[in-house]
């Protein structure tokens, strides 16, 4: 598969699972969090007005169905302004950034932020890890506990978000898994099946149970499930560590056979920047 095609698949599946997480939220959670989602120019724009983490309001998946132009970015920013968003992260694969990107982003005060690593591998190139702890699928009876564990592992608040994440257990494209230490659930992660691509996402471990193989086991369980679902490739993303530091999640993925496709910058928009913001 060509690099261009793999990039389009990796960006597309990430955009879709993020869209489904937020669009599939129960009405009570959507109202509490102020969730609005839309599709623009082949990508998605997701607004969570009351998100205190700065993670869930993001726009991504652009540059494949239509090129990234000033008009496209105008539409994305207009959506966030209409939703009274406090800010948003715009994520664009480096290969589809237009030559005039710096001029386009300057018009809205969009600034560079941190970077993520996009990874992928053929399903048969995956190298399963092991743990002595029990790993298995999550069903409706443990959905609330699983959502709580995932959010606490990330250090995110549970109000509203736990209900949103728990709803994904009933979504046909999501396949959530957890790790137990005895009777205690200590780690969780999700798989999103999108055609022949399996996206590994939402993996976290409670602080007191890290460095015991939970994430490697979750990677292996989800890879096996993806293969059973007919997936031919796995994709994932992880934060790019600062120079001199490490990201254990990224290291686990690389050890499991996933390989770096590219590093992708997070572009930050806030309503008080750019011509319409008055600064």
XYZ file of C-alpha atoms in Angstrom:
279
model
C 0.000 0.000 0.000
C 1.328 3.461 -0.906
C 2.316 5.923 1.801
C -0.369 8.349 0.598
C -3.084 5.722 0.879
C -1.911 4.566 4.296
C -1.846 8.162 5.523
C -5.413 8.686 4.314
C -6.566 5.511 6.073
C -4.781 6.374 9.326
C -6.192 9.894 9.430
C -9.647 8.772 8.333
C -10.082 6.074 10.960
C -8.913 8.360 13.758
C -11.342 11.047 12.646
C -14.151 8.492 12.545
C -13.579 6.972 15.973
C -13.371 10.415 17.563
C -16.573 11.413 15.765
C -18.325 8.258 16.967
C -17.194 8.672 20.584
C -18.722 12.131 20.795
C -21.689 11.709 18.450
C -22.730 8.471 20.196
C -22.746 10.101 23.646
C -26.069 9.767 25.484
C -28.173 12.970 25.443
C -27.523 13.594 29.139
C -23.735 13.505 28.629
C -23.920 15.520 25.405
C -25.897 18.228 27.192
C -23.646 18.289 30.251
C -20.460 18.466 28.176
C -21.844 20.729 25.442
C -21.048 18.333 22.594
C -21.676 19.236 18.961
C -20.184 17.326 16.026
C -20.167 17.947 12.301
C -18.487 16.841 9.093
C -16.639 19.432 7.025
C -14.691 18.919 3.800
C -14.176 15.196 4.310
C -13.022 15.648 7.909
C -14.761 16.124 11.236
C -15.028 18.976 13.709
C -15.884 18.134 17.308
C -16.787 20.707 19.914
C -17.044 19.959 23.632
C -17.838 23.351 25.116
C -17.438 22.278 28.753
C -14.324 20.121 28.362
C -11.773 21.036 31.025
C -9.045 18.802 29.576
C -8.540 20.565 26.235
C -8.520 17.190 24.480
C -11.987 16.584 23.071
C -12.544 19.697 20.940
C -10.617 18.872 17.801
C -10.838 18.897 14.020
C -9.130 16.220 11.923
C -9.292 14.009 8.843
C -8.788 16.828 6.348
C -6.863 16.995 3.082
C -8.075 13.863 1.312
C -11.634 14.393 0.090
C -10.897 18.031 -0.697
C -7.690 20.071 -0.400
C -6.941 22.181 2.634
C -7.660 25.764 1.651
C -8.349 29.065 3.354
C -12.062 28.466 2.784
C -11.938 25.054 4.487
C -10.164 26.451 7.546
C -12.628 29.359 7.610
C -15.491 26.834 7.812
C -13.809 24.919 10.627
C -13.148 28.057 12.676
C -16.661 29.380 11.977
C -18.062 26.152 13.428
C -16.118 26.594 16.665
C -17.046 30.249 16.959
C -20.713 29.396 16.460
C -20.435 26.796 19.246
C -18.772 29.331 21.560
C -15.836 26.936 21.945
C -12.986 27.874 24.247
C -10.505 26.481 21.767
C -9.771 23.557 19.485
C -6.914 21.423 18.225
C -6.624 21.067 14.445
C -4.741 17.935 13.391
C -3.503 17.626 9.808
C -1.100 15.083 8.349
C 2.084 16.895 7.284
C 1.956 15.606 3.705
C -1.363 17.357 3.001
C -0.517 20.746 4.490
C -0.710 23.305 1.661
C 2.267 25.519 0.719
C 0.438 28.579 2.078
C -0.436 26.946 5.410
C 1.495 29.533 7.432
C -0.518 32.334 5.794
C -3.803 30.465 6.294
C -3.218 29.749 9.964
C -1.934 33.275 10.639
C -5.308 34.601 9.525
C -6.921 32.861 12.500
C -4.083 33.043 14.994
C -3.562 29.266 14.832
C -0.314 28.375 16.572
C 1.806 25.184 16.694
C 1.475 22.932 19.723
C 2.820 19.518 20.640
C 3.226 16.660 18.153
C 1.827 13.160 17.919
C 3.285 10.082 16.290
C 1.109 8.132 13.840
C 1.906 4.422 13.660
C 0.770 1.425 11.624
C 1.639 -2.157 10.794
C 0.188 -5.078 8.853
C -1.854 -7.285 11.163
C 0.486 -10.242 10.587
C 3.518 -8.168 11.604
C 2.177 -7.553 15.103
C 4.255 -9.038 17.957
C 2.053 -9.927 20.958
C 3.244 -9.165 24.477
C 2.391 -11.002 27.687
C 1.247 -10.285 31.224
C 0.324 -12.417 34.222
C -2.786 -10.309 34.753
C -6.099 -11.302 33.191
C -7.180 -9.472 30.025
C -10.573 -9.754 28.366
C -13.440 -7.971 26.620
C -15.711 -5.490 28.349
C -19.480 -5.891 28.235
C -22.416 -3.703 29.293
C -22.206 -4.955 32.896
C -18.665 -3.566 33.327
C -18.901 -0.593 30.954
C -19.147 2.032 33.705
C -16.187 0.584 35.606
C -14.130 0.381 32.406
C -14.863 4.016 31.512
C -13.887 5.118 35.014
C -10.592 3.209 34.869
C -9.684 4.609 31.435
C -10.387 8.194 32.479
C -8.599 7.894 35.828
C -5.626 6.368 34.031
C -5.474 9.455 31.824
C -6.046 11.795 34.758
C -9.290 13.050 33.229
C -12.447 13.921 35.190
C -15.276 11.396 35.023
C -18.329 13.662 35.017
C -20.051 13.337 31.647
C -16.998 11.758 30.026
C -17.515 8.421 31.790
C -21.049 8.184 30.457
C -19.815 9.072 26.970
C -17.051 6.456 26.991
C -19.286 3.776 28.510
C -21.738 4.234 25.642
C -19.072 3.058 23.181
C -19.368 -0.444 24.661
C -22.737 -0.732 22.881
C -21.394 0.701 19.593
C -20.919 -2.053 16.979
C -17.562 -0.719 15.734
C -15.911 -0.453 19.163
C -14.390 -3.458 20.948
C -13.308 -2.449 24.489
C -10.930 -4.537 26.613
C -9.727 -4.410 30.211
C -7.026 -5.889 32.436
C -7.729 -7.208 35.923
C -5.321 -7.674 38.815
C -7.242 -10.298 40.732
C -10.764 -8.887 40.952
C -9.702 -5.276 40.387
C -9.915 -3.708 36.940
C -6.686 -1.751 36.525
C -6.357 -0.892 32.819
C -8.514 -0.437 29.754
C -8.353 0.265 26.051
C -10.535 0.270 22.957
C -10.404 -1.026 19.397
C -12.312 0.649 16.573
C -12.951 -1.540 13.533
C -13.281 0.467 10.328
C -13.363 -1.722 7.230
C -10.037 -3.559 7.062
C -8.366 -1.178 9.523
C -8.269 -1.614 13.288
C -7.562 1.515 15.307
C -5.961 1.050 18.743
C -7.104 3.845 21.046
C -8.041 4.941 24.573
C -5.401 2.845 26.372
C -4.564 3.734 29.961
C -3.497 2.063 33.210
C -4.108 3.139 36.799
C -0.904 4.620 38.273
C -0.364 1.905 40.883
C -0.412 -0.873 38.291
C 1.918 0.398 35.593
C 5.060 -1.338 34.329
C 3.497 -4.778 34.710
C 2.613 -5.487 31.091
C -1.008 -4.341 31.081
C -0.669 -2.214 27.963
C 1.238 -4.880 26.055
C -1.522 -7.346 26.905
C -4.200 -4.887 25.756
C -2.354 -4.362 22.487
C -2.217 -8.131 21.925
C -5.880 -8.706 22.797
C -7.036 -5.948 20.475
C -4.778 -7.087 17.641
C -6.258 -10.586 17.899
C -9.779 -9.169 17.913
C -8.945 -6.987 14.897
C -7.685 -10.033 12.995
C -10.868 -11.934 13.883
C -12.885 -9.005 12.562
C -11.119 -9.170 9.195
C -8.728 -6.253 9.646
C -5.556 -6.321 7.567
C -3.739 -3.493 9.334
C -3.483 -1.741 12.689
C -3.089 1.985 13.251
C -2.500 4.019 16.386
C -1.212 7.328 17.661
C 0.796 8.427 20.683
C 2.297 11.613 22.012
C 5.775 12.442 20.749
C 7.984 12.725 23.847
C 10.131 15.755 24.421
C 13.814 15.370 23.705
C 15.458 13.427 26.501
C 12.182 11.925 27.763
C 10.145 8.841 26.865
C 6.528 7.876 26.248
C 5.948 4.324 27.550
C 2.821 3.928 25.397
C 4.797 4.745 22.277
C 7.566 2.361 23.318
C 5.034 -0.437 23.863
C 3.596 0.108 20.378
C 7.015 0.055 18.742
C 7.934 -3.112 20.655
C 4.714 -4.706 19.374
C 5.655 -4.146 15.756
C 3.932 -0.884 14.913
C 6.122 1.491 12.941
C 6.143 5.269 12.685
C 4.334 6.688 9.671
C 4.949 10.357 10.448
C 4.892 12.943 13.209
C 1.877 15.241 13.156
C 1.741 18.682 14.700
C -1.198 19.801 16.820
C -2.349 23.239 15.669
C -4.072 25.287 18.379
C -6.929 27.703 17.743
C -8.445 29.921 20.442
C -11.286 32.408 20.040
C -9.251 35.345 21.339
C -6.696 35.078 18.516
C -6.831 36.060 14.872
C -8.654 38.964 13.206
C -12.116 37.911 14.436
C -10.843 37.663 17.987
C -9.509 41.210 18.063
C -5.861 40.527 18.958
